[in-house]
PDB file of N, CA and C in Angstrom:
ATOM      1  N   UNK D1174     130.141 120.436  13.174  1.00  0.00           N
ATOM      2  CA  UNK D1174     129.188 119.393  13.426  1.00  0.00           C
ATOM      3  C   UNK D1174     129.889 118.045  13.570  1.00  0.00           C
ATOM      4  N   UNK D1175     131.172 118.050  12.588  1.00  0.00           N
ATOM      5  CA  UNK D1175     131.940 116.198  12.822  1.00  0.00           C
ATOM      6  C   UNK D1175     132.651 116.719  13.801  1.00  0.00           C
ATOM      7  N   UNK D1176     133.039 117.702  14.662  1.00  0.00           N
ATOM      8  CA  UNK D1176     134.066 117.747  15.884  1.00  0.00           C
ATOM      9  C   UNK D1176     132.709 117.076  17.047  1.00  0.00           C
ATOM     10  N   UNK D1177     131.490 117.575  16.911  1.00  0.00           N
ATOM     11  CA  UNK D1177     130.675 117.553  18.231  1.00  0.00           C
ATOM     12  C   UNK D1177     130.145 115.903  18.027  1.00  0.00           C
ATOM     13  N   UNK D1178     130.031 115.458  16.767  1.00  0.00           N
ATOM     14  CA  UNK D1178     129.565 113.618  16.684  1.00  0.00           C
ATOM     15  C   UNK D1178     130.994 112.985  16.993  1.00  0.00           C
ATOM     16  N   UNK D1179     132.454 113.415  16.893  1.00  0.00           N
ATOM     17  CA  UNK D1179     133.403 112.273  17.000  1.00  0.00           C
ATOM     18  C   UNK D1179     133.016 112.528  18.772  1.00  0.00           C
ATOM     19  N   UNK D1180     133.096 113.817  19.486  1.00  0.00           N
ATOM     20  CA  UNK D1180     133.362 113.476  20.469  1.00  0.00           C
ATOM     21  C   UNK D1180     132.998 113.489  21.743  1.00  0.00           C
ATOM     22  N   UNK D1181     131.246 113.364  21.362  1.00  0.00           N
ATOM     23  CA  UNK D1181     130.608 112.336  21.997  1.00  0.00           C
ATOM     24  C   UNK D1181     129.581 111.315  21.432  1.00  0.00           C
ATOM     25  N   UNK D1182     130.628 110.751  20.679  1.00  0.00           N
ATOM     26  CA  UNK D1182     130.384 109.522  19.947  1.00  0.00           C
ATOM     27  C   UNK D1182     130.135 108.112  21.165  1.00  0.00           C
ATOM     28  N   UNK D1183     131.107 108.916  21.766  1.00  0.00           N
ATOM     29  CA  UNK D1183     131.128 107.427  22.937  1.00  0.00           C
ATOM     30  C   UNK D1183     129.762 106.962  23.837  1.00  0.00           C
ATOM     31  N   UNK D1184     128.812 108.481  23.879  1.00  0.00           N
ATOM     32  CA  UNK D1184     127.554 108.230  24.702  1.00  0.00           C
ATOM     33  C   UNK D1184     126.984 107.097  23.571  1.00  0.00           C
ATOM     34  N   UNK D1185     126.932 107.737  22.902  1.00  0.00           N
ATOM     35  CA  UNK D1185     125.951 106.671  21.374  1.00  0.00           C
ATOM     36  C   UNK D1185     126.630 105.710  21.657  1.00  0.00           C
ATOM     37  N   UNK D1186     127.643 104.883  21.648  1.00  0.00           N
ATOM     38  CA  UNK D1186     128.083 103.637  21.767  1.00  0.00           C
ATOM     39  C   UNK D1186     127.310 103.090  23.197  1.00  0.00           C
ATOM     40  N   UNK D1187     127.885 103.515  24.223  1.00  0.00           N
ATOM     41  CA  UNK D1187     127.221 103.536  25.945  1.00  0.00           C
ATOM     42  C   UNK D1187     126.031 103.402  25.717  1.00  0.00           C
ATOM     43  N   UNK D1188     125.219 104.053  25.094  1.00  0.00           N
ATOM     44  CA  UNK D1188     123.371 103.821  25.227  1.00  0.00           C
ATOM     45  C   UNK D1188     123.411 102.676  24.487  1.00  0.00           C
ATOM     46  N   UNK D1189     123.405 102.524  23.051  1.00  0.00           N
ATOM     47  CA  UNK D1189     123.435 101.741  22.473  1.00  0.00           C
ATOM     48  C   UNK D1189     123.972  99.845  23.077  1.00  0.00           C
ATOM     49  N   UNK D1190     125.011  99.756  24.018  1.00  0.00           N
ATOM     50  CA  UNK D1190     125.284  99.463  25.127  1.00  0.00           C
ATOM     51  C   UNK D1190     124.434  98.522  25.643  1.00  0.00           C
ATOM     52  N   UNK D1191     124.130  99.546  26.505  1.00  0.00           N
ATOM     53  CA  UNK D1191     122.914  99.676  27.406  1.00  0.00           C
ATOM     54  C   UNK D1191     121.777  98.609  27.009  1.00  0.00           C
ATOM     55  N   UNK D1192     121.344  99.386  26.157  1.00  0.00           N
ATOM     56  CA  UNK D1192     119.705  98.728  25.284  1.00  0.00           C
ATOM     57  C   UNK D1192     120.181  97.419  25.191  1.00  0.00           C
ATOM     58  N   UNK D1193     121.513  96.960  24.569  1.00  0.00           N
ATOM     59  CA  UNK D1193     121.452  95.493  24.425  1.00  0.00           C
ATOM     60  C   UNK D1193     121.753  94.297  25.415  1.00  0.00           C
ATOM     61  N   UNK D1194     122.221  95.307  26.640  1.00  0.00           N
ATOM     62  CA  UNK D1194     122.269  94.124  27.929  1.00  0.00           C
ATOM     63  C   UNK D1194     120.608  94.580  28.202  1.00  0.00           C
ATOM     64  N   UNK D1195     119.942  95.109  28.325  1.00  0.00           N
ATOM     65  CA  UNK D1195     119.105  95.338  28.775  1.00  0.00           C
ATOM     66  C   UNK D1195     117.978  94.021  28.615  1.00  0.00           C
ATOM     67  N   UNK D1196     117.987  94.247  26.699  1.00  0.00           N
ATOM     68  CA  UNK D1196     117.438  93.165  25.699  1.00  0.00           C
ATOM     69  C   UNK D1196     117.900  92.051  26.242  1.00  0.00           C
ATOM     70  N   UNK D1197     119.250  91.686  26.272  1.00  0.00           N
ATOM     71  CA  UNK D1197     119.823  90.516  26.711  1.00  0.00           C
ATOM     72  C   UNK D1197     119.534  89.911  28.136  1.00  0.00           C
ATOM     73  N   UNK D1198     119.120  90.706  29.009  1.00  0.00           N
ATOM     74  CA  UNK D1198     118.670  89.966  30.428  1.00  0.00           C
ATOM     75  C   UNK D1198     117.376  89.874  30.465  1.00  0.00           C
ATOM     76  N   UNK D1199     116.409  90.985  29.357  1.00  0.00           N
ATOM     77  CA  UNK D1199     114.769  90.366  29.699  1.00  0.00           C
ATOM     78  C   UNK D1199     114.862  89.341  29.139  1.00  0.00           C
ATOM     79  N   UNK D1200     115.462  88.664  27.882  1.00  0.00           N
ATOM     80  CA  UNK D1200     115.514  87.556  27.015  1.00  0.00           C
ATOM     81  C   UNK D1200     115.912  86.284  28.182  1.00  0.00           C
ATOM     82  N   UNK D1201     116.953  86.338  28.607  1.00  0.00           N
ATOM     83  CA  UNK D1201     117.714  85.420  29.611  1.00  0.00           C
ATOM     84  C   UNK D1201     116.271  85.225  30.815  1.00  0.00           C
ATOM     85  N   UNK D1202     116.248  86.081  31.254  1.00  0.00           N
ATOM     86  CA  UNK D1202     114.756  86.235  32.204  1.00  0.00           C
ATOM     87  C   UNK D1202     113.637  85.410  31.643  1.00  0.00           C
ATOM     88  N   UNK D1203     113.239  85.968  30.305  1.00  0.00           N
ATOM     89  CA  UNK D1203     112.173  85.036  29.974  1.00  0.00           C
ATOM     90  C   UNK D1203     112.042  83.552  29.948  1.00  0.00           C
ATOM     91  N   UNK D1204     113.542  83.293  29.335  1.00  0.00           N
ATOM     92  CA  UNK D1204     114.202  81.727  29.112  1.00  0.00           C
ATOM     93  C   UNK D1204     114.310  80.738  29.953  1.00  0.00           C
ATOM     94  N   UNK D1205     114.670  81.526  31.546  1.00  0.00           N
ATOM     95  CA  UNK D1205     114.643  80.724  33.410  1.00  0.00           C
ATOM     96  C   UNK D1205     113.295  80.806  33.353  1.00  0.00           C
ATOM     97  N   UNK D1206     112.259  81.828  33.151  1.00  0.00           N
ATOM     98  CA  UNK D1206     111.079  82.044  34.149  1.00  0.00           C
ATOM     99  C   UNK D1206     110.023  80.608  33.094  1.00  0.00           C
ATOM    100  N   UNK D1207     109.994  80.281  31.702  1.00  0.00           N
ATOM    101  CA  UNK D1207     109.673  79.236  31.386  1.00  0.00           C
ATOM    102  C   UNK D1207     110.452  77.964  31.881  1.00  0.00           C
ATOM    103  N   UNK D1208     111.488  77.678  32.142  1.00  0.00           N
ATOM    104  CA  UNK D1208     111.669  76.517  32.647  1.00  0.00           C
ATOM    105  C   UNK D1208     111.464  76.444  33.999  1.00  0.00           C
ATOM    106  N   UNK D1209     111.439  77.691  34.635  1.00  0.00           N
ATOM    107  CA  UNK D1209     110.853  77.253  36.053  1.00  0.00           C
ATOM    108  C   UNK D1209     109.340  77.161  36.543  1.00  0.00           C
ATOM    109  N   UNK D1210     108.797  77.704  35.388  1.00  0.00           N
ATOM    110  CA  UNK D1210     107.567  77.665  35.228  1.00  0.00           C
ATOM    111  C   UNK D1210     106.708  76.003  35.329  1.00  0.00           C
ATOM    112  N   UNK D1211     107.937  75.796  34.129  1.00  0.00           N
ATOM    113  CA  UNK D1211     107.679  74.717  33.699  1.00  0.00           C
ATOM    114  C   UNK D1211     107.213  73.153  34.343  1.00  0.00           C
ATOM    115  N   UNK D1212     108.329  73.444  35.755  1.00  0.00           N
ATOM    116  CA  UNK D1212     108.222  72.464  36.874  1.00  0.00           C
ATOM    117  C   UNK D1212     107.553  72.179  37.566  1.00  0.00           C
ATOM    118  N   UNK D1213     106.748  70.831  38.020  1.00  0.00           N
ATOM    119  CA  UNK D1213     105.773  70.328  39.279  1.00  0.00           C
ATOM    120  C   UNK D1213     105.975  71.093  39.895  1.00  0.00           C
ATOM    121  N   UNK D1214     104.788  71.681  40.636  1.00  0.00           N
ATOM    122  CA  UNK D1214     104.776  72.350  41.871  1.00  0.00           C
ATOM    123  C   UNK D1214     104.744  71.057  43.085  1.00  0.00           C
ATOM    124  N   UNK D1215     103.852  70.182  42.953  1.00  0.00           N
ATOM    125  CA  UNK D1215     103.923  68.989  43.945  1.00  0.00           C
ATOM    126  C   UNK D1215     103.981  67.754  43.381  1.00  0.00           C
ATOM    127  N   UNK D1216     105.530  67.397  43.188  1.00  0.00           N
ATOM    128  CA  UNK D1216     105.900  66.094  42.594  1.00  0.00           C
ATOM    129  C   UNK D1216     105.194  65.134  43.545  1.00  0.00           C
ATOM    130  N   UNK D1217     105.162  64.098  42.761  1.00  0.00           N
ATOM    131  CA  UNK D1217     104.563  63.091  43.681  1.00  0.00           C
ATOM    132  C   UNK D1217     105.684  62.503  44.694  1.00  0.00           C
ATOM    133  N   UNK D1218     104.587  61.894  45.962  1.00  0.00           N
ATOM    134  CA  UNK D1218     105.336  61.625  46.465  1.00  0.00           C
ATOM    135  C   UNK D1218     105.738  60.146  47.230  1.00  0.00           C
ATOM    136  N   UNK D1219     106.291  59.380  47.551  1.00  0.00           N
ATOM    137  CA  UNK D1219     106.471  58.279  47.394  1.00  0.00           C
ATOM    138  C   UNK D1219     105.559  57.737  48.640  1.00  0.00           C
ATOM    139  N   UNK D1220     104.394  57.411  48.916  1.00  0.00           N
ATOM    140  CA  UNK D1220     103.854  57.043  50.282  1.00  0.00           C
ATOM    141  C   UNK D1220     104.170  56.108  51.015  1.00  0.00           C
ATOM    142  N   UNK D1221     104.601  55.182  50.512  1.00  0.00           N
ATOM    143  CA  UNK D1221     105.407  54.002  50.713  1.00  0.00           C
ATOM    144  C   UNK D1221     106.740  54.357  52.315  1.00  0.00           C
ATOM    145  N   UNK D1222     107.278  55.156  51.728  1.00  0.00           N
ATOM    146  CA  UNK D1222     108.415  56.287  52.797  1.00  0.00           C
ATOM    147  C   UNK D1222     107.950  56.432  54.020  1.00  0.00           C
ATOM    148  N   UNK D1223     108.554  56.453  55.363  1.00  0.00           N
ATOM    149  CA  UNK D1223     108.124  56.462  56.298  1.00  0.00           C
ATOM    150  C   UNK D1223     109.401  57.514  57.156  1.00  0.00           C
ATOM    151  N   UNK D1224     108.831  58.720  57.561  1.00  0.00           N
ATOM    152  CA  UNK D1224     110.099  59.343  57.871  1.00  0.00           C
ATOM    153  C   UNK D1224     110.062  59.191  59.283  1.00  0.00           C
ATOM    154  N   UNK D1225     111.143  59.531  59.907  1.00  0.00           N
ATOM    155  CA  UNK D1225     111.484  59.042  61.185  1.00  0.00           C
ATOM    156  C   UNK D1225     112.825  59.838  61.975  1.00  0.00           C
ATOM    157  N   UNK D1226     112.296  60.480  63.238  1.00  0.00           N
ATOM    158  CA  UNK D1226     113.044  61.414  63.740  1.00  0.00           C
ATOM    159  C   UNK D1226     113.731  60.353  64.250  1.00  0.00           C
ATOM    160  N   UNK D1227     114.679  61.927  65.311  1.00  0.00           N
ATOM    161  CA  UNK D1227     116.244  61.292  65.548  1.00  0.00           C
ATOM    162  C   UNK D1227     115.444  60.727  67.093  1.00  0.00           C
ATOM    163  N   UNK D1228     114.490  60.700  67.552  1.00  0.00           N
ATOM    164  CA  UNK D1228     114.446  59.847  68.159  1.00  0.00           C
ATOM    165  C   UNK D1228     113.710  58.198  67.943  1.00  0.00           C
ATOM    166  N   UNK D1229     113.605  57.915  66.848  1.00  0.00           N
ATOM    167  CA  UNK D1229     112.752  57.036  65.961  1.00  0.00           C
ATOM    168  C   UNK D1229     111.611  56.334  65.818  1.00  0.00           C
ATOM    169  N   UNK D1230     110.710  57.575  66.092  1.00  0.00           N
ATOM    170  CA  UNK D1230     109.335  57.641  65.827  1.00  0.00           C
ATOM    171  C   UNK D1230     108.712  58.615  64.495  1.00  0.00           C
ATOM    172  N   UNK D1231     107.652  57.701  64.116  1.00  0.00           N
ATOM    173  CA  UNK D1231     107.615  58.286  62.615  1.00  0.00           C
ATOM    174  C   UNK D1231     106.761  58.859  62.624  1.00  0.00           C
ATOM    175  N   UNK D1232     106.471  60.087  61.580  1.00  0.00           N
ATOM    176  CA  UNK D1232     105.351  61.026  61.815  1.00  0.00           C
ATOM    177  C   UNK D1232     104.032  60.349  61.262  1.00  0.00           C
ATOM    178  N   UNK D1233     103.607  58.864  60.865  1.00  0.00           N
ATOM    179  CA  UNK D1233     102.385  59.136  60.714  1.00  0.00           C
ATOM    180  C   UNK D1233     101.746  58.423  61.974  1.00  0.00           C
ATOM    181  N   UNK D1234     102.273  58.273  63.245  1.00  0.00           N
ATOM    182  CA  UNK D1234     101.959  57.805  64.612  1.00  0.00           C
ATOM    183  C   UNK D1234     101.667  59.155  65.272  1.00  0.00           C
ATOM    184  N   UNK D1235     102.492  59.890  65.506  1.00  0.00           N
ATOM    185  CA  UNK D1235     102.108  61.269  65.503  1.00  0.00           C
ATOM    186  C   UNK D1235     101.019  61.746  65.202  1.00  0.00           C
ATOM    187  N   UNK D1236     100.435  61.764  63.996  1.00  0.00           N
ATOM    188  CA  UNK D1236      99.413  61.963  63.124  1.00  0.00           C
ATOM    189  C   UNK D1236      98.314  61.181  63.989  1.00  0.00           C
ATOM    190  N   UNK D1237      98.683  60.214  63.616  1.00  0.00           N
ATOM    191  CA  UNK D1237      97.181  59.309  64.057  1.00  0.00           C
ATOM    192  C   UNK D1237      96.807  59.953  65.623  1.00  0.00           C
ATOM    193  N   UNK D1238      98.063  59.732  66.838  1.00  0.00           N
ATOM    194  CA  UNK D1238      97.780  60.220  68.216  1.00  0.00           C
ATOM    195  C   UNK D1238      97.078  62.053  68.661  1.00  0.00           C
ATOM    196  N   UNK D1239      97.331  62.559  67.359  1.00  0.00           N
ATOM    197  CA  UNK D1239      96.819  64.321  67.554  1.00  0.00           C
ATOM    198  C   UNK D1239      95.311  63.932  67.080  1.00  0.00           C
ATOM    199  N   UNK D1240      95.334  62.900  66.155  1.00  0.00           N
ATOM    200  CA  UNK D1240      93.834  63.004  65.737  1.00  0.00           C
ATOM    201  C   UNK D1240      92.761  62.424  66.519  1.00  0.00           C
ATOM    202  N   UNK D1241      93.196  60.920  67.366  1.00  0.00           N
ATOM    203  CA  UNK D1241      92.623  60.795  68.440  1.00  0.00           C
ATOM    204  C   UNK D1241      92.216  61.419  69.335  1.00  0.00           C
ATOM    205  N   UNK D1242      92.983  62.671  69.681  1.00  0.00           N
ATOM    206  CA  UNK D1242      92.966  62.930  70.753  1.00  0.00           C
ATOM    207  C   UNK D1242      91.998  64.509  70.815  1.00  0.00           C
ATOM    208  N   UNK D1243      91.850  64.610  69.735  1.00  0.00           N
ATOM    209  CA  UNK D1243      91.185  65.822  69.148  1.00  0.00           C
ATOM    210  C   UNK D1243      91.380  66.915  69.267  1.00  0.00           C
ATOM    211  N   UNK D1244      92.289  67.673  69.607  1.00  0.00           N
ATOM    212  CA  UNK D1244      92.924  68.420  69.848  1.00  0.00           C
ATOM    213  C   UNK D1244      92.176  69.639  69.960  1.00  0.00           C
ATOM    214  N   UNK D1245      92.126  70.041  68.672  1.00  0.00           N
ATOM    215  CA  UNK D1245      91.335  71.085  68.249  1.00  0.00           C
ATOM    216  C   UNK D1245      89.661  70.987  68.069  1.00  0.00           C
ATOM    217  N   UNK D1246      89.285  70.121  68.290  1.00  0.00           N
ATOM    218  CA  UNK D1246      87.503  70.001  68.427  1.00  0.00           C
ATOM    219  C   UNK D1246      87.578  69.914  67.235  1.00  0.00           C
ATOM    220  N   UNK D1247      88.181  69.036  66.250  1.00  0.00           N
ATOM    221  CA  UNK D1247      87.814  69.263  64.425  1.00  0.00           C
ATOM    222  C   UNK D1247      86.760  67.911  64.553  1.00  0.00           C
ATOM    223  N   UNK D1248      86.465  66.768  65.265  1.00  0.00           N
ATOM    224  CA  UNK D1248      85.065  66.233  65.387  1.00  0.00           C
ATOM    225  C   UNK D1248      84.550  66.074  66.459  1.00  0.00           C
ATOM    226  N   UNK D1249      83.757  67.416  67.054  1.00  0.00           N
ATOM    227  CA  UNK D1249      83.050  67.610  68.179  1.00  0.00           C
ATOM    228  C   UNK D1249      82.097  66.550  68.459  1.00  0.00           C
ATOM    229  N   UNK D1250      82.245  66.456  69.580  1.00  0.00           N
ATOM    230  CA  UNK D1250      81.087  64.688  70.342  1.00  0.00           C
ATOM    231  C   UNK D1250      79.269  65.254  69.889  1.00  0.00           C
ATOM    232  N   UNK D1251      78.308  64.516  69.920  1.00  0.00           N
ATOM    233  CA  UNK D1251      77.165  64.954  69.592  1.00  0.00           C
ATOM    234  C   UNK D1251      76.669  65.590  70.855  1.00  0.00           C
ATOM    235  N   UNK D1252      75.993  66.810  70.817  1.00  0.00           N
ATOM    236  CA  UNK D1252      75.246  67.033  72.155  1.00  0.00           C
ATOM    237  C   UNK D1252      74.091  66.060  72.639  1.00  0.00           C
ATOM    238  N   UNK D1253      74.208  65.651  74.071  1.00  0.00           N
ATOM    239  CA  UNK D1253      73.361  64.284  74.694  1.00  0.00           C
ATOM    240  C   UNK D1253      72.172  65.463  74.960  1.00  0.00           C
ATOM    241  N   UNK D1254      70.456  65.462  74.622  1.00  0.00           N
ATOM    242  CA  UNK D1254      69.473  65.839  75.077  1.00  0.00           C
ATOM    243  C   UNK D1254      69.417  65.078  76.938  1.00  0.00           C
ATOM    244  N   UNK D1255      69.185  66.014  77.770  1.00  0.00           N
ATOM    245  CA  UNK D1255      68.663  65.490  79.439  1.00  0.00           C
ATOM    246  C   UNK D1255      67.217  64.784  78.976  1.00  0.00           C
ATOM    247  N   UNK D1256      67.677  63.529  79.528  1.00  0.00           N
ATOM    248  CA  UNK D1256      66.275  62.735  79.742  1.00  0.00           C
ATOM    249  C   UNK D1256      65.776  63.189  80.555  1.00  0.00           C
ATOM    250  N   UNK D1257      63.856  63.325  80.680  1.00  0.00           N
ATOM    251  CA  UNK D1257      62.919  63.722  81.868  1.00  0.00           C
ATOM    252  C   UNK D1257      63.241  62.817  83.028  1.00  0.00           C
ATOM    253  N   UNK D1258      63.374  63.609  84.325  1.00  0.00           N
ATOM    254  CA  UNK D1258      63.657  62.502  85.440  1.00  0.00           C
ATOM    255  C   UNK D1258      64.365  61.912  85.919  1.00  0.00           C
ATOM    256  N   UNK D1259      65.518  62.177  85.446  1.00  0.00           N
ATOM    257  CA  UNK D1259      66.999  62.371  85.370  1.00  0.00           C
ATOM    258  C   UNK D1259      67.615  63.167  86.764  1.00  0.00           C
ATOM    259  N   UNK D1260      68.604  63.346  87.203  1.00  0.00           N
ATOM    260  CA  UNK D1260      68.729  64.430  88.263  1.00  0.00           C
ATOM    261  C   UNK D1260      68.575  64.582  89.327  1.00  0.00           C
ATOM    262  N   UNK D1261      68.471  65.282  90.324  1.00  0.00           N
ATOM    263  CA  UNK D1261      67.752  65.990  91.296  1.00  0.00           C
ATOM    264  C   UNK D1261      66.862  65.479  91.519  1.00  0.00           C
ATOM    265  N   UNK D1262      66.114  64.921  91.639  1.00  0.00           N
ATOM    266  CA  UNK D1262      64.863  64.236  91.762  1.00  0.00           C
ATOM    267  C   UNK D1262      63.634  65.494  91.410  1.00  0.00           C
ATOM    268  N   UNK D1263      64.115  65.938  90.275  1.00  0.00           N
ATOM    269  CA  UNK D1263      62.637  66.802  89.760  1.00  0.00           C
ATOM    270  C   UNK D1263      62.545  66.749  88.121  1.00  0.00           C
ATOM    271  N   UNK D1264      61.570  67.479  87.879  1.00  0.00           N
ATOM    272  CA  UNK D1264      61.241  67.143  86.387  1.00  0.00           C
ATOM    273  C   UNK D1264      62.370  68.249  85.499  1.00  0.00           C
ATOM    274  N   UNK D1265      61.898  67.301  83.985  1.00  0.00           N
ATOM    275  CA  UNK D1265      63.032  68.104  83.275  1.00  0.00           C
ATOM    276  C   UNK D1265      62.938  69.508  83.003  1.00  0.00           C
ATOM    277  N   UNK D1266      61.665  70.160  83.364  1.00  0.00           N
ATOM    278  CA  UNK D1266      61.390  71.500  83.341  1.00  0.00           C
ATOM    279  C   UNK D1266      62.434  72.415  84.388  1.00  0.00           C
ATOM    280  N   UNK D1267      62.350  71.835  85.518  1.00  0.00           N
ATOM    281  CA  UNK D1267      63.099  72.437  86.465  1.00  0.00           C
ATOM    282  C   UNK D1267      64.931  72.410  86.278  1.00  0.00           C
ATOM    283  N   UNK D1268      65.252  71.017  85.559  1.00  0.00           N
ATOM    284  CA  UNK D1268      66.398  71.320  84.988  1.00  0.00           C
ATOM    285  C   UNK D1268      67.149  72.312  84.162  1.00  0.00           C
ATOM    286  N   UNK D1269      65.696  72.645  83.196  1.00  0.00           N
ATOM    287  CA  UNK D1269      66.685  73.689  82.585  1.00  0.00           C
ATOM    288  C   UNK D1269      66.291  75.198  83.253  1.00  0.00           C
ATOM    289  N   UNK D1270      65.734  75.214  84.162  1.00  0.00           N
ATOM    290  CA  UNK D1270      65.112  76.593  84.418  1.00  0.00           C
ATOM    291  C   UNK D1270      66.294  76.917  85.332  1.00  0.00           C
ATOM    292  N   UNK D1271      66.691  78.400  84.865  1.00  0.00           N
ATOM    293  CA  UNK D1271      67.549  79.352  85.888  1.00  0.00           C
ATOM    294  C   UNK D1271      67.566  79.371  87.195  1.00  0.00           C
ATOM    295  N   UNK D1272      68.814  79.173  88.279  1.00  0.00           N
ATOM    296  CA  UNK D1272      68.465  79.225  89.777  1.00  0.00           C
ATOM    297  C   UNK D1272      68.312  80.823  90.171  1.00  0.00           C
ATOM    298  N   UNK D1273      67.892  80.726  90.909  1.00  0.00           N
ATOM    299  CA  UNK D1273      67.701  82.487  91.560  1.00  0.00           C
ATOM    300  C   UNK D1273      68.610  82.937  91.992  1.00  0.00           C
TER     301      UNK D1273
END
C-alpha cells in the first residue's frame, strides 16, 4: 500500500496543483471584474470641445446641416387639406374623385 501512495504521489500533488491555480484565477477574475465594473460607463464629457476634421470643419455644423435638411423625414411637413375651387376649374369633389 506505501509502494502504490509514494508512487503516485505526484498525481495528488498535480491535482492538488491544479485546484489552487484554479482558486487563484477565479479570485484574480473576481478582483479585475469589480474594478472594471466599477468604472463610468459614460464619463462626462467636456461640451465646451469642438472636434474638427482634417479638413477643418467641425461636427456640430454637420449636425446642424443633416438636420435641416431632413434627411430621414424625422419632422415630416404637415399635410396641406385642397381648398374647394382650387384647380382645374371644378369643385373639390371632383378633385379627389378617381380618373377613369
Amino acid at each position: 500500500m506505501e509502494s502504490i501512495a509514494r508512487r503516485y504521489f505526484w498525481i495528488v500533488n498535480l491535482l492538488l496543483l491544479t485546484v489552487i491555480a484554479l482558486l487563484g484565477a477565479r479570485v484574480l477574475n473576481n478582483l479585475l471584474a469589480e474594478k472594471i465594473v466599477g468604472l463610468p460607463t459614460h464619463p462626462k464629457v467636456d461640451k465646451t470641445t469642438v472636434r474638427v476634421d482634417a479638413n477643418g470643419v467641425d461636427g456640430a455644423s454637420w449636425a446642424r446641416v443633416i438636420n435641416e435638411r431632413n434627411l430621414f423625414n424625422a419632422n415630416p411637413p404637415e399635410p396641406v387639406e385642397p381648398v374647394a375651387g382650387e384647380g382645374e376649374g371644378g369643385s373639390g369633389a371632383e378633385a379627389t374623385a378617381l380618373p377613369d
